[in-house]
């Protein structure tokens, strides 16, 4: 057996995640391992919580990471805040709204699905009208729907949920660190993100924050496992959380001064998250959002100058993902393959009704660079021309350069 060294090919990741990790994050991951209860490491955990609060723009005490991918973080929040039998409204406008339904349905919730055409978003009036028809424990929303490139405005949704005494639970996996997420101002009760997109660390850690309302529910469902419980640990009055590993009632104690020995921390991923959050805050949230918007503007200008059609409601397009319609007669799979094999650039297609009909281009975190935008546009033009797609030669890169020069 020949044992080969891991030596990945260089790639420019311009898909909607994962994206390129910041080299400083990768360097941080190579630091020596500390014990999970070493005072140096617990101090680092505390700093991570403080930085995560700043990025979520929240004062929530319960703001920390869960050692799992974004989906695991969603499952941790949703299955703690929602008990079996609770009614939940899910406004779905793409693939990941259906994922929320999948997670909550498996945990015994009663789901009402409100569906929208892919490529559009919901109005506040639609949400209020749905909440008038029944009593819901929660509304579960996607902020940035990467399957369609749409971003749902949330500034009015939280107010509406409060009027009807419903929790607002939000997936910001694709937006946190690249677009505005105002946890407190938007009256969001619970929020989850990941590390592999705009935060620009590897996949494997989920950022979670929730307020006192959800903390109270989780505490009422608390069950500390027998091997680590003390006389002070009493079972809650509500049905217990089905997952042990993703039990935020125990994870809260793990991240608290109590340091409940719930699991072994993923030390190197904690280094990664700490450094990634530090870099976000060092750049500054407003500057970071402006960088993503500028690169998005240049990308869209370049694509449109090439004669390519932006998919969906452009007014509500995410600044960190762009979906474009694959030109009629073109083989989307072949084009993506040539971009990857000839230029080392990865972009994506979509899912379900959009599979093979659109390209999705990510403009996220460390990958959101002027250099990457210009190289992508040039490479895409070359591959489209090779595939006999008629377009004005040189116009894409020129249009993007004009955006940069005029800014």
Tab-separated table of N, CA, C and O in Angstrom, residues 124-134 160 164:
chain	number	residue	atom	x	y	z
A	124	UNK	N	-43.254	41.532	4.897
A	124	UNK	CA	-43.720	41.467	6.290
A	124	UNK	C	-45.217	41.173	6.376
A	124	UNK	O	-45.658	40.455	7.288
A	125	UNK	N	-45.975	41.690	5.438
A	125	UNK	CA	-47.431	41.480	5.451
A	125	UNK	C	-47.784	39.998	5.312
A	125	UNK	O	-48.748	39.522	5.933
A	126	UNK	N	-47.037	39.284	4.493
A	126	UNK	CA	-47.303	37.859	4.316
A	126	UNK	C	-47.073	37.093	5.611
A	126	UNK	O	-47.825	36.170	5.955
A	127	UNK	N	-46.024	37.466	6.341
A	127	UNK	CA	-45.723	36.782	7.591
A	127	UNK	C	-46.807	37.093	8.630
A	127	UNK	O	-47.299	36.201	9.343
A	128	UNK	N	-47.208	38.357	8.713
A	128	UNK	CA	-48.236	38.730	9.685
A	128	UNK	C	-49.560	38.039	9.372
A	128	UNK	O	-50.260	37.578	10.280
A	129	UNK	N	-49.909	37.968	8.117
A	129	UNK	CA	-51.154	37.319	7.721
A	129	UNK	C	-51.153	35.847	8.142
A	129	UNK	O	-52.172	35.324	8.614
A	130	UNK	N	-50.006	35.188	7.990
A	130	UNK	CA	-49.904	33.779	8.384
A	130	UNK	C	-50.002	33.628	9.903
A	130	UNK	O	-50.623	32.677	10.406
A	131	UNK	N	-49.401	34.551	10.654
A	131	UNK	CA	-49.427	34.466	12.111
A	131	UNK	C	-50.823	34.736	12.675
A	131	UNK	O	-51.153	34.295	13.778
A	132	UNK	N	-51.656	35.438	11.925
A	132	UNK	CA	-53.035	35.708	12.367
A	132	UNK	C	-53.894	34.443	12.365
A	132	UNK	O	-54.895	34.364	13.086
A	133	UNK	N	-53.486	33.454	11.563
A	133	UNK	CA	-54.346	32.304	11.332
A	133	UNK	C	-54.214	31.211	12.390
A	133	UNK	O	-55.043	30.310	12.463
A	134	UNK	N	-53.137	31.261	13.198
A	134	UNK	CA	-52.937	30.220	14.201
A	134	UNK	C	-52.000	30.754	15.273
A	134	UNK	O	-51.443	31.846	15.139
A	160	UNK	N	-43.023	41.824	14.225
A	160	UNK	CA	-44.277	41.114	13.968
A	160	UNK	C	-44.372	39.868	14.849
A	160	UNK	O	-45.412	39.586	15.453
A	164	UNK	N	-47.200	38.652	18.063
A	164	UNK	CA	-47.965	37.408	18.114
A	164	UNK	C	-47.330	36.381	19.052
A	164	UNK	O	-47.663	35.199	19.012
